Amino acid sequence: MKLIAGLGNPGSKYDLTRHNIGFMALDLIANTFLIPMELEKKHKAIVGKGMMGSEKVILAKPQTYMNLSGESIRSLSDYYGIDPEDIIIIFDDISLDVGQLRIRKKGSAGGHNGIKSIIAHLGTTEFPRVKIGVGERIPGQDLADHVLARFPKSQMEAVNQAIDDAKEATFLMITEGIDKAMNQYNGKQK
């Protein structure tokens, strides 16, 4: 069984913001694989249970706000007995161009508060992740203003392609392994 979590902030005011691209990717996964999602208060997440290929999956959108994502991930991993290496986190990365993907087996938080929280709650950096590029901030722009801003229309084609790529990469990670997904998606030019 795998736990796949897309990171973001709850509430409609955060819809289509850079920080919520993980939610957007998870919604596409849920829709594609016909996995119904519902709020589970005990795990502080919107959760769905279903199949991707022959693998049982738990999909999750933590509802704790980004900086506390680890609370929800830890609760779900403990409840379902899922080891960190079977948890895939999908989230935004400002160091990647809009639409670019980077898949990693493990690593530091890289300044991302949601990942910092997950590392703190799981006690390890050893969990796979799918980073979706949302572009760097304008020099002098506050980081929070950048990640909480909506994508301009001019970037939506690249954003939608990246979300689709994240869905496909996640499926590949589950069905054929992370190395195959890394080879196919890391470094792919937009």
PDB file of C-alpha atoms in Angstrom:
ATOM      1  CA  MET A   1       0.000   0.000   0.000  1.00  0.00           C
ATOM      2  CA  LYS A   2       1.200   3.516  -0.857  1.00  0.00           C
ATOM      3  CA  LEU A   3       0.269   6.880   0.602  1.00  0.00           C
ATOM      4  CA  ILE A   4       0.241   9.663  -1.982  1.00  0.00           C
ATOM      5  CA  ALA A   5      -0.137  13.172  -0.561  1.00  0.00           C
ATOM      6  CA  GLY A   6      -0.487  16.429  -2.437  1.00  0.00           C
ATOM      7  CA  LEU A   7       0.409  19.480  -0.386  1.00  0.00           C
ATOM      8  CA  GLY A   8      -1.487  22.756  -0.292  1.00  0.00           C
ATOM      9  CA  ASN A   9      -3.608  25.031   1.856  1.00  0.00           C
ATOM     10  CA  PRO A  10      -7.320  24.419   2.506  1.00  0.00           C
ATOM     11  CA  GLY A  11      -9.968  26.923   1.490  1.00  0.00           C
ATOM     12  CA  SER A  12     -11.122  28.386  -1.809  1.00  0.00           C
ATOM     13  CA  LYS A  13      -8.978  31.514  -1.427  1.00  0.00           C
ATOM     14  CA  TYR A  14      -5.927  29.301  -2.076  1.00  0.00           C
ATOM     15  CA  ASP A  15      -7.343  27.552  -5.167  1.00  0.00           C
ATOM     16  CA  LEU A  16      -5.007  27.714  -8.179  1.00  0.00           C
ATOM     17  CA  THR A  17      -2.148  29.263  -6.187  1.00  0.00           C
ATOM     18  CA  ARG A  18       1.436  28.104  -6.665  1.00  0.00           C
ATOM     19  CA  HIS A  19       1.538  26.554  -3.180  1.00  0.00           C
ATOM     20  CA  ASN A  20      -1.523  24.422  -4.029  1.00  0.00           C
ATOM     21  CA  ILE A  21      -0.140  22.677  -7.110  1.00  0.00           C
ATOM     22  CA  GLY A  22       0.186  19.499  -5.017  1.00  0.00           C
ATOM     23  CA  PHE A  23      -3.569  19.598  -4.335  1.00  0.00           C
ATOM     24  CA  MET A  24      -4.193  20.162  -8.044  1.00  0.00           C
ATOM     25  CA  ALA A  25      -2.092  17.112  -8.995  1.00  0.00           C
ATOM     26  CA  LEU A  26      -3.791  14.953  -6.361  1.00  0.00           C
ATOM     27  CA  ASP A  27      -7.240  15.992  -7.615  1.00  0.00           C
ATOM     28  CA  LEU A  28      -6.252  14.869 -11.119  1.00  0.00           C
ATOM     29  CA  ILE A  29      -4.985  11.530  -9.774  1.00  0.00           C
ATOM     30  CA  ALA A  30      -8.240  11.004  -7.853  1.00  0.00           C
ATOM     31  CA  ASN A  31     -10.354  11.870 -10.919  1.00  0.00           C
ATOM     32  CA  THR A  32      -8.292   9.748 -13.328  1.00  0.00           C
ATOM     33  CA  PHE A  33      -8.329   6.650 -11.128  1.00  0.00           C
ATOM     34  CA  LEU A  34     -11.933   7.204  -9.957  1.00  0.00           C
ATOM     35  CA  ILE A  35     -10.996   7.455  -6.289  1.00  0.00           C
ATOM     36  CA  PRO A  36     -13.661   9.324  -4.276  1.00  0.00           C
ATOM     37  CA  MET A  37     -12.276  11.785  -1.718  1.00  0.00           C
ATOM     38  CA  GLU A  38     -13.835  12.763   1.610  1.00  0.00           C
ATOM     39  CA  LEU A  39     -12.813  14.613   4.752  1.00  0.00           C
ATOM     40  CA  GLU A  40     -11.434  12.431   7.557  1.00  0.00           C
ATOM     41  CA  LYS A  41     -11.222  14.647  10.628  1.00  0.00           C
ATOM     42  CA  LYS A  42      -9.144  12.161  12.639  1.00  0.00           C
ATOM     43  CA  HIS A  43      -6.356  12.449  10.046  1.00  0.00           C
ATOM     44  CA  LYS A  44      -6.886  16.171   9.342  1.00  0.00           C
ATOM     45  CA  ALA A  45      -7.077  15.413   5.617  1.00  0.00           C
ATOM     46  CA  ILE A  46      -9.309  14.864   2.640  1.00  0.00           C
ATOM     47  CA  VAL A  47      -8.670  11.181   1.943  1.00  0.00           C
ATOM     48  CA  GLY A  48      -9.469   8.673  -0.782  1.00  0.00           C
ATOM     49  CA  LYS A  49      -8.842   4.934  -0.943  1.00  0.00           C
ATOM     50  CA  GLY A  50      -8.550   3.030  -4.198  1.00  0.00           C
ATOM     51  CA  MET A  51      -6.303   1.358  -6.718  1.00  0.00           C
ATOM     52  CA  MET A  52      -3.662   2.609  -9.116  1.00  0.00           C
ATOM     53  CA  GLY A  53      -2.854  -0.334 -11.342  1.00  0.00           C
ATOM     54  CA  SER A  54      -2.594  -3.313  -9.008  1.00  0.00           C
ATOM     55  CA  GLU A  55      -1.453  -1.210  -6.016  1.00  0.00           C
ATOM     56  CA  LYS A  56      -3.739  -0.143  -3.169  1.00  0.00           C
ATOM     57  CA  VAL A  57      -3.336   3.575  -2.498  1.00  0.00           C
ATOM     58  CA  ILE A  58      -4.402   6.133   0.043  1.00  0.00           C
ATOM     59  CA  LEU A  59      -4.656   9.634  -1.449  1.00  0.00           C
ATOM     60  CA  ALA A  60      -4.462  12.583   0.938  1.00  0.00           C
ATOM     61  CA  LYS A  61      -4.767  16.352   0.878  1.00  0.00           C
ATOM     62  CA  PRO A  62      -3.742  17.542   4.375  1.00  0.00           C
ATOM     63  CA  GLN A  63      -6.123  20.208   5.698  1.00  0.00           C
ATOM     64  CA  THR A  64      -3.692  21.535   8.324  1.00  0.00           C
ATOM     65  CA  TYR A  65      -2.244  24.353   6.200  1.00  0.00           C
ATOM     66  CA  MET A  66       1.089  23.808   4.545  1.00  0.00           C
ATOM     67  CA  ASN A  67       3.358  24.426   7.533  1.00  0.00           C
ATOM     68  CA  LEU A  68       1.690  21.636   9.561  1.00  0.00           C
ATOM     69  CA  SER A  69       1.377  19.011   6.797  1.00  0.00           C
ATOM     70  CA  GLY A  70       3.429  16.525   8.812  1.00  0.00           C
ATOM     71  CA  GLU A  71       0.649  16.150  11.410  1.00  0.00           C
ATOM     72  CA  SER A  72      -1.691  14.676   8.833  1.00  0.00           C
ATOM     73  CA  ILE A  73       0.965  12.582   7.057  1.00  0.00           C
ATOM     74  CA  ARG A  74       2.147  11.058  10.353  1.00  0.00           C
ATOM     75  CA  SER A  75      -1.418  10.285  11.438  1.00  0.00           C
ATOM     76  CA  LEU A  76      -2.170   8.526   8.149  1.00  0.00           C
ATOM     77  CA  SER A  77       1.130   6.620   8.031  1.00  0.00           C
ATOM     78  CA  ASP A  78       0.674   5.396  11.607  1.00  0.00           C
ATOM     79  CA  TYR A  79      -2.982   4.425  11.141  1.00  0.00           C
ATOM     80  CA  TYR A  80      -2.437   2.521   7.888  1.00  0.00           C
ATOM     81  CA  GLY A  81       1.028   1.183   8.787  1.00  0.00           C
ATOM     82  CA  ILE A  82       2.747   2.799   5.807  1.00  0.00           C
ATOM     83  CA  ASP A  83       6.538   3.116   5.907  1.00  0.00           C
ATOM     84  CA  PRO A  84       8.149   6.424   4.809  1.00  0.00           C
ATOM     85  CA  GLU A  85       9.597   4.861   1.630  1.00  0.00           C
ATOM     86  CA  ASP A  86       5.991   4.079   0.585  1.00  0.00           C
ATOM     87  CA  ILE A  87       4.855   7.693   0.991  1.00  0.00           C
ATOM     88  CA  ILE A  88       4.969   9.930  -2.102  1.00  0.00           C
ATOM     89  CA  ILE A  89       4.678  13.673  -1.500  1.00  0.00           C
ATOM     90  CA  ILE A  90       3.716  15.992  -4.385  1.00  0.00           C
ATOM     91  CA  PHE A  91       4.481  19.679  -3.842  1.00  0.00           C
ATOM     92  CA  ASP A  92       5.558  23.018  -5.321  1.00  0.00           C
ATOM     93  CA  ASP A  93       9.202  23.973  -5.883  1.00  0.00           C
ATOM     94  CA  ILE A  94      10.251  27.567  -6.551  1.00  0.00           C
ATOM     95  CA  SER A  95      13.722  26.540  -7.730  1.00  0.00           C
ATOM     96  CA  LEU A  96      12.247  24.825 -10.806  1.00  0.00           C
ATOM     97  CA  ASP A  97      10.807  26.606 -13.833  1.00  0.00           C
ATOM     98  CA  VAL A  98       7.031  26.573 -14.169  1.00  0.00           C
ATOM     99  CA  GLY A  99       5.979  23.156 -15.397  1.00  0.00           C
ATOM    100  CA  GLN A 100       9.258  21.344 -14.753  1.00  0.00           C
ATOM    101  CA  LEU A 101       9.246  18.155 -12.637  1.00  0.00           C
ATOM    102  CA  ARG A 102      11.913  16.689 -10.403  1.00  0.00           C
ATOM    103  CA  ILE A 103      11.522  13.343  -8.679  1.00  0.00           C
ATOM    104  CA  ARG A 104      13.667  12.476  -5.663  1.00  0.00           C
ATOM    105  CA  LYS A 105      13.955   9.344  -3.491  1.00  0.00           C
ATOM    106  CA  LYS A 106      14.827  11.416  -0.411  1.00  0.00           C
ATOM    107  CA  GLY A 107      16.373  14.715   0.577  1.00  0.00           C
ATOM    108  CA  SER A 108      16.285  17.813   2.695  1.00  0.00           C
ATOM    109  CA  ALA A 109      13.358  20.199   2.958  1.00  0.00           C
ATOM    110  CA  GLY A 110      15.119  22.705   0.709  1.00  0.00           C
ATOM    111  CA  GLY A 111      13.400  25.542   2.573  1.00  0.00           C
ATOM    112  CA  HIS A 112       9.886  24.152   1.955  1.00  0.00           C
ATOM    113  CA  ASN A 113       7.896  24.422   5.192  1.00  0.00           C
ATOM    114  CA  GLY A 114       5.490  21.602   4.329  1.00  0.00           C
ATOM    115  CA  ILE A 115       8.397  19.214   3.759  1.00  0.00           C
ATOM    116  CA  LYS A 116      10.101  20.476   6.949  1.00  0.00           C
ATOM    117  CA  SER A 117       6.966  19.552   8.874  1.00  0.00           C
ATOM    118  CA  ILE A 118       6.776  16.082   7.295  1.00  0.00           C
ATOM    119  CA  ILE A 119      10.457  15.408   8.046  1.00  0.00           C
ATOM    120  CA  ALA A 120       9.949  16.529  11.659  1.00  0.00           C
ATOM    121  CA  HIS A 121       6.874  14.316  12.156  1.00  0.00           C
ATOM    122  CA  LEU A 122       8.199  11.227  10.363  1.00  0.00           C
ATOM    123  CA  GLY A 123      11.705  11.612  11.799  1.00  0.00           C
ATOM    124  CA  THR A 124      13.306  10.904   8.420  1.00  0.00           C
ATOM    125  CA  THR A 125      14.148  12.484   5.071  1.00  0.00           C
ATOM    126  CA  GLU A 126      13.791   9.090   3.360  1.00  0.00           C
ATOM    127  CA  PHE A 127      10.504   9.431   1.491  1.00  0.00           C
ATOM    128  CA  PRO A 128       9.967   9.920  -2.262  1.00  0.00           C
ATOM    129  CA  ARG A 129       8.752  13.196  -3.634  1.00  0.00           C
ATOM    130  CA  VAL A 130       7.508  14.750  -6.840  1.00  0.00           C
ATOM    131  CA  LYS A 131       8.448  18.423  -7.063  1.00  0.00           C
ATOM    132  CA  ILE A 132       6.498  20.573  -9.500  1.00  0.00           C
ATOM    133  CA  GLY A 133       8.148  23.800 -10.600  1.00  0.00           C
ATOM    134  CA  VAL A 134       6.244  27.010  -9.931  1.00  0.00           C
ATOM    135  CA  GLY A 135       9.047  29.430 -10.863  1.00  0.00           C
ATOM    136  CA  GLU A 136      11.205  31.765  -8.856  1.00  0.00           C
ATOM    137  CA  ARG A 137       9.884  34.894  -7.238  1.00  0.00           C
ATOM    138  CA  ILE A 138      10.631  38.312  -8.692  1.00  0.00           C
ATOM    139  CA  PRO A 139      13.690  39.835  -6.984  1.00  0.00           C
ATOM    140  CA  GLY A 140      12.508  41.700  -3.888  1.00  0.00           C
ATOM    141  CA  GLN A 141       9.139  39.925  -3.822  1.00  0.00           C
ATOM    142  CA  ASP A 142       8.097  38.358  -0.514  1.00  0.00           C
ATOM    143  CA  LEU A 143       8.216  34.554  -0.751  1.00  0.00           C
ATOM    144  CA  ALA A 144       4.761  34.160   0.807  1.00  0.00           C
ATOM    145  CA  ASP A 145       3.295  36.613  -1.718  1.00  0.00           C
ATOM    146  CA  HIS A 146       4.854  34.576  -4.533  1.00  0.00           C
ATOM    147  CA  VAL A 147       3.708  31.102  -3.471  1.00  0.00           C
ATOM    148  CA  LEU A 148       0.245  32.305  -2.439  1.00  0.00           C
ATOM    149  CA  ALA A 149      -0.333  34.068  -5.775  1.00  0.00           C
ATOM    150  CA  ARG A 150      -2.362  32.470  -8.544  1.00  0.00           C
ATOM    151  CA  PHE A 151      -0.670  31.451 -11.770  1.00  0.00           C
ATOM    152  CA  PRO A 152      -1.082  33.970 -14.586  1.00  0.00           C
ATOM    153  CA  LYS A 153      -3.129  32.746 -17.565  1.00  0.00           C
ATOM    154  CA  SER A 154       0.013  32.724 -19.675  1.00  0.00           C
ATOM    155  CA  GLN A 155       1.430  29.903 -17.525  1.00  0.00           C
ATOM    156  CA  MET A 156      -1.681  27.726 -17.236  1.00  0.00           C
ATOM    157  CA  GLU A 157      -0.846  25.508 -20.223  1.00  0.00           C
ATOM    158  CA  ALA A 158       2.528  24.642 -18.642  1.00  0.00           C
ATOM    159  CA  VAL A 159       0.881  24.195 -15.229  1.00  0.00           C
ATOM    160  CA  ASN A 160      -1.755  21.809 -16.596  1.00  0.00           C
ATOM    161  CA  GLN A 161       0.915  19.811 -18.443  1.00  0.00           C
ATOM    162  CA  ALA A 162       2.998  19.603 -15.257  1.00  0.00           C
ATOM    163  CA  ILE A 163       0.023  18.368 -13.243  1.00  0.00           C
ATOM    164  CA  ASP A 164      -0.605  15.689 -15.867  1.00  0.00           C
ATOM    165  CA  ASP A 165       3.106  14.773 -15.859  1.00  0.00           C
ATOM    166  CA  ALA A 166       3.013  14.516 -12.045  1.00  0.00           C
ATOM    167  CA  LYS A 167       0.046  12.137 -12.291  1.00  0.00           C
ATOM    168  CA  GLU A 168       1.845   9.982 -14.869  1.00  0.00           C
ATOM    169  CA  ALA A 169       5.140  10.080 -12.942  1.00  0.00           C
ATOM    170  CA  THR A 170       3.385   9.008  -9.740  1.00  0.00           C
ATOM    171  CA  PHE A 171       1.720   6.111 -11.545  1.00  0.00           C
ATOM    172  CA  LEU A 172       5.096   5.088 -12.995  1.00  0.00           C
ATOM    173  CA  MET A 173       6.711   5.276  -9.545  1.00  0.00           C
ATOM    174  CA  ILE A 174       4.075   2.897  -8.204  1.00  0.00           C
ATOM    175  CA  THR A 175       3.966   0.461 -11.119  1.00  0.00           C
ATOM    176  CA  GLU A 176       7.561   0.388 -12.410  1.00  0.00           C
ATOM    177  CA  GLY A 177       9.646   2.026  -9.684  1.00  0.00           C
ATOM    178  CA  ILE A 178      11.068   5.414  -8.846  1.00  0.00           C
ATOM    179  CA  ASP A 179      14.225   4.989 -10.963  1.00  0.00           C
ATOM    180  CA  LYS A 180      12.173   4.582 -14.136  1.00  0.00           C
ATOM    181  CA  ALA A 181      10.114   7.677 -13.250  1.00  0.00           C
ATOM    182  CA  MET A 182      13.261   9.691 -12.492  1.00  0.00           C
ATOM    183  CA  ASN A 183      14.812   8.691 -15.823  1.00  0.00           C
ATOM    184  CA  GLN A 184      11.693   9.662 -17.739  1.00  0.00           C
ATOM    185  CA  TYR A 185      10.779  12.935 -16.018  1.00  0.00           C
ATOM    186  CA  ASN A 186      13.871  14.494 -14.417  1.00  0.00           C
ATOM    187  CA  GLY A 187      15.421  16.972 -16.808  1.00  0.00           C
ATOM    188  CA  LYS A 188      12.500  16.865 -19.261  1.00  0.00           C
ATOM    189  CA  GLN A 189      12.381  20.284 -20.882  1.00  0.00           C
ATOM    190  CA  LYS A 190       9.150  22.251 -21.134  1.00  0.00           C
TER     191      LYS A 190
END
